[in-house]
Amino acid sequence: QVQLVESGGGLVQPGGSLRLSCAASGSIGSIAAMSWYRQPPGKLRELVATFPDGGPPHYVDSLKGRFAISREYTNNTVYLSMNSLKPEDTAVYYCNAYLLPSGSYRFSDFWGQGTQVTVSS
């Protein structure tokens, strides 16, 4: 069984920063990519950034320069550093891992439970 657990969300003022973490654990054979998505209120879930195995990371154009994704391979953890936050960054942020579970022959998507980020004064 595979679990993704996110942490680091919260309330921040406009212009502030937050760092999200996501750790994947369980019966993991191989991870092809780890990504962050977000779902603003009333909108569809959208990709923020992805970090394929071996890199380099890829970002949605509109977030380049403010957001940075990084990955720790030794403990299957991915981070999202968010700077100069704006009210429109308010969303539930989800971690995603595209991985091969141990004993499986197929890569699948796994999701975390989501962490709320609210940017407001």
PDB file of C-alpha atoms in Angstrom:
ATOM      1  CA  GLN A   1       0.000   0.000   0.000  1.00  0.00           C
ATOM      2  CA  VAL A   2       1.244   3.465  -0.923  1.00  0.00           C
ATOM      3  CA  GLN A   3       0.606   6.663   1.007  1.00  0.00           C
ATOM      4  CA  LEU A   4       1.341  10.288   0.196  1.00  0.00           C
ATOM      5  CA  VAL A   5       1.222  12.669   3.131  1.00  0.00           C
ATOM      6  CA  GLU A   6       1.382  16.426   2.625  1.00  0.00           C
ATOM      7  CA  SER A   7       2.183  19.125   5.153  1.00  0.00           C
ATOM      8  CA  GLY A   8       2.988  22.817   5.287  1.00  0.00           C
ATOM      9  CA  GLY A   9      -0.215  24.526   4.219  1.00  0.00           C
ATOM     10  CA  GLY A  10      -1.830  27.373   6.101  1.00  0.00           C
ATOM     11  CA  LEU A  11      -2.800  31.019   6.070  1.00  0.00           C
ATOM     12  CA  VAL A  12      -0.297  33.530   4.733  1.00  0.00           C
ATOM     13  CA  GLN A  13      -0.457  37.214   3.866  1.00  0.00           C
ATOM     14  CA  PRO A  14      -0.039  38.405   0.279  1.00  0.00           C
ATOM     15  CA  GLY A  15       3.645  38.590  -0.573  1.00  0.00           C
ATOM     16  CA  GLY A  16       4.490  35.873   1.923  1.00  0.00           C
ATOM     17  CA  SER A  17       6.032  32.450   1.464  1.00  0.00           C
ATOM     18  CA  LEU A  18       5.179  28.853   2.266  1.00  0.00           C
ATOM     19  CA  ARG A  19       6.900  25.536   1.760  1.00  0.00           C
ATOM     20  CA  LEU A  20       4.858  22.390   1.215  1.00  0.00           C
ATOM     21  CA  SER A  21       6.202  18.898   1.762  1.00  0.00           C
ATOM     22  CA  CYS A  22       4.958  15.535   0.567  1.00  0.00           C
ATOM     23  CA  ALA A  23       6.393  12.187   1.581  1.00  0.00           C
ATOM     24  CA  ALA A  24       5.571   8.975  -0.250  1.00  0.00           C
ATOM     25  CA  SER A  25       5.779   5.762   1.749  1.00  0.00           C
ATOM     26  CA  GLY A  26       4.774   2.138   1.595  1.00  0.00           C
ATOM     27  CA  SER A  27       5.378  -0.560  -0.980  1.00  0.00           C
ATOM     28  CA  ILE A  28       7.067   1.524  -3.652  1.00  0.00           C
ATOM     29  CA  GLY A  29       9.077  -0.074  -6.417  1.00  0.00           C
ATOM     30  CA  SER A  30       9.977   2.977  -8.480  1.00  0.00           C
ATOM     31  CA  ILE A  31       8.830   6.579  -8.791  1.00  0.00           C
ATOM     32  CA  ALA A  32       8.732   8.070 -12.277  1.00  0.00           C
ATOM     33  CA  ALA A  33       7.670  11.556 -11.273  1.00  0.00           C
ATOM     34  CA  MET A  34       6.371  13.592  -8.347  1.00  0.00           C
ATOM     35  CA  SER A  35       4.186  16.606  -8.922  1.00  0.00           C
ATOM     36  CA  TRP A  36       2.098  19.285  -7.294  1.00  0.00           C
ATOM     37  CA  TYR A  37      -1.409  20.193  -8.390  1.00  0.00           C
ATOM     38  CA  ARG A  38      -3.834  22.709  -6.963  1.00  0.00           C
ATOM     39  CA  GLN A  39      -7.578  23.228  -6.978  1.00  0.00           C
ATOM     40  CA  PRO A  40      -8.764  26.799  -6.419  1.00  0.00           C
ATOM     41  CA  PRO A  41     -12.281  27.266  -4.993  1.00  0.00           C
ATOM     42  CA  GLY A  42     -14.893  26.477  -7.612  1.00  0.00           C
ATOM     43  CA  LYS A  43     -12.339  25.485 -10.230  1.00  0.00           C
ATOM     44  CA  LEU A  44     -10.814  22.337 -11.651  1.00  0.00           C
ATOM     45  CA  ARG A  45      -7.597  20.807 -10.397  1.00  0.00           C
ATOM     46  CA  GLU A  46      -4.578  22.114 -12.312  1.00  0.00           C
ATOM     47  CA  LEU A  47      -0.933  21.212 -12.593  1.00  0.00           C
ATOM     48  CA  VAL A  48       1.530  23.444 -10.747  1.00  0.00           C
ATOM     49  CA  ALA A  49       4.865  21.705 -11.294  1.00  0.00           C
ATOM     50  CA  THR A  50       6.315  18.281 -11.919  1.00  0.00           C
ATOM     51  CA  PHE A  51       9.699  16.719 -11.184  1.00  0.00           C
ATOM     52  CA  PRO A  52      10.416  13.637 -13.298  1.00  0.00           C
ATOM     53  CA  ASP A  53      12.965  11.085 -12.148  1.00  0.00           C
ATOM     54  CA  GLY A  54      16.388  12.582 -12.876  1.00  0.00           C
ATOM     55  CA  GLY A  55      14.884  16.018 -13.596  1.00  0.00           C
ATOM     56  CA  PRO A  56      14.679  18.720 -14.759  1.00  0.00           C
ATOM     57  CA  PRO A  57      11.532  20.117 -13.197  1.00  0.00           C
ATOM     58  CA  HIS A  58       8.747  21.609 -15.282  1.00  0.00           C
ATOM     59  CA  TYR A  59       6.438  24.461 -14.299  1.00  0.00           C
ATOM     60  CA  VAL A  60       3.245  26.010 -15.465  1.00  0.00           C
ATOM     61  CA  ASP A  61       4.431  29.149 -17.252  1.00  0.00           C
ATOM     62  CA  SER A  62       2.366  31.501 -15.103  1.00  0.00           C
ATOM     63  CA  LEU A  63       4.080  30.280 -11.914  1.00  0.00           C
ATOM     64  CA  LYS A  64       7.689  30.275 -13.081  1.00  0.00           C
ATOM     65  CA  GLY A  65       9.888  32.431 -10.905  1.00  0.00           C
ATOM     66  CA  ARG A  66       7.604  32.310  -7.866  1.00  0.00           C
ATOM     67  CA  PHE A  67       7.276  28.582  -7.255  1.00  0.00           C
ATOM     68  CA  ALA A  68      10.053  26.008  -7.041  1.00  0.00           C
ATOM     69  CA  ILE A  69       9.718  22.228  -6.871  1.00  0.00           C
ATOM     70  CA  SER A  70      12.470  20.078  -5.443  1.00  0.00           C
ATOM     71  CA  ARG A  71      12.839  16.407  -4.686  1.00  0.00           C
ATOM     72  CA  GLU A  72      14.681  14.253  -2.160  1.00  0.00           C
ATOM     73  CA  TYR A  73      15.191  10.842  -3.686  1.00  0.00           C
ATOM     74  CA  THR A  74      16.462   9.147  -0.546  1.00  0.00           C
ATOM     75  CA  ASN A  75      13.180   9.537   1.310  1.00  0.00           C
ATOM     76  CA  ASN A  76      10.736   9.895  -1.601  1.00  0.00           C
ATOM     77  CA  THR A  77       9.851  13.462  -0.684  1.00  0.00           C
ATOM     78  CA  VAL A  78       8.880  16.378  -2.880  1.00  0.00           C
ATOM     79  CA  TYR A  79       8.720  20.014  -1.847  1.00  0.00           C
ATOM     80  CA  LEU A  80       7.027  23.090  -3.232  1.00  0.00           C
ATOM     81  CA  SER A  81       8.478  26.444  -2.232  1.00  0.00           C
ATOM     82  CA  MET A  82       6.054  29.272  -2.916  1.00  0.00           C
ATOM     83  CA  ASN A  83       7.123  32.904  -2.814  1.00  0.00           C
ATOM     84  CA  SER A  84       5.415  36.243  -3.442  1.00  0.00           C
ATOM     85  CA  LEU A  85       2.089  34.581  -2.822  1.00  0.00           C
ATOM     86  CA  LYS A  86      -1.063  36.178  -4.196  1.00  0.00           C
ATOM     87  CA  PRO A  87      -4.708  35.772  -3.198  1.00  0.00           C
ATOM     88  CA  GLU A  88      -5.278  33.883  -6.447  1.00  0.00           C
ATOM     89  CA  ASP A  89      -2.848  31.210  -5.223  1.00  0.00           C
ATOM     90  CA  THR A  90      -5.459  30.229  -2.661  1.00  0.00           C
ATOM     91  CA  ALA A  91      -6.296  26.576  -3.275  1.00  0.00           C
ATOM     92  CA  VAL A  92      -6.066  23.062  -1.972  1.00  0.00           C
ATOM     93  CA  TYR A  93      -2.656  21.778  -3.013  1.00  0.00           C
ATOM     94  CA  TYR A  94      -2.298  18.097  -3.863  1.00  0.00           C
ATOM     95  CA  CYS A  95       0.792  15.968  -4.158  1.00  0.00           C
ATOM     96  CA  ASN A  96       0.903  13.368  -6.921  1.00  0.00           C
ATOM     97  CA  ALA A  97       3.297  10.505  -7.540  1.00  0.00           C
ATOM     98  CA  TYR A  98       3.374   8.458 -10.714  1.00  0.00           C
ATOM     99  CA  LEU A  99       4.931   5.263  -9.478  1.00  0.00           C
ATOM    100  CA  LEU A 100       5.280   1.520  -9.739  1.00  0.00           C
ATOM    101  CA  PRO A 101       4.073  -0.219  -6.573  1.00  0.00           C
ATOM    102  CA  SER A 102       6.175  -3.147  -5.415  1.00  0.00           C
ATOM    103  CA  GLY A 103       5.007  -6.342  -7.057  1.00  0.00           C
ATOM    104  CA  SER A 104       3.067  -4.493  -9.741  1.00  0.00           C
ATOM    105  CA  TYR A 105       3.747  -4.305 -13.479  1.00  0.00           C
ATOM    106  CA  ARG A 106       2.055  -0.995 -14.096  1.00  0.00           C
ATOM    107  CA  PHE A 107       2.751   2.580 -13.115  1.00  0.00           C
ATOM    108  CA  SER A 108      -0.199   4.387 -11.521  1.00  0.00           C
ATOM    109  CA  ASP A 109      -1.077   7.787 -10.120  1.00  0.00           C
ATOM    110  CA  PHE A 110      -1.284   8.195  -6.362  1.00  0.00           C
ATOM    111  CA  TRP A 111      -2.556  11.296  -4.576  1.00  0.00           C
ATOM    112  CA  GLY A 112      -2.183  12.907  -1.212  1.00  0.00           C
ATOM    113  CA  GLN A 113      -5.143  14.137   0.803  1.00  0.00           C
ATOM    114  CA  GLY A 114      -4.485  17.779  -0.018  1.00  0.00           C
ATOM    115  CA  THR A 115      -3.390  20.729   2.083  1.00  0.00           C
ATOM    116  CA  GLN A 116      -5.135  24.094   2.182  1.00  0.00           C
ATOM    117  CA  VAL A 117      -3.214  27.229   1.283  1.00  0.00           C
ATOM    118  CA  THR A 118      -5.004  30.514   1.903  1.00  0.00           C
ATOM    119  CA  VAL A 119      -3.465  33.827   0.891  1.00  0.00           C
ATOM    120  CA  SER A 120      -5.284  36.673   2.555  1.00  0.00           C
ATOM    121  CA  SER A 121      -4.672  39.790   4.589  1.00  0.00           C
TER     122      SER A 121
END
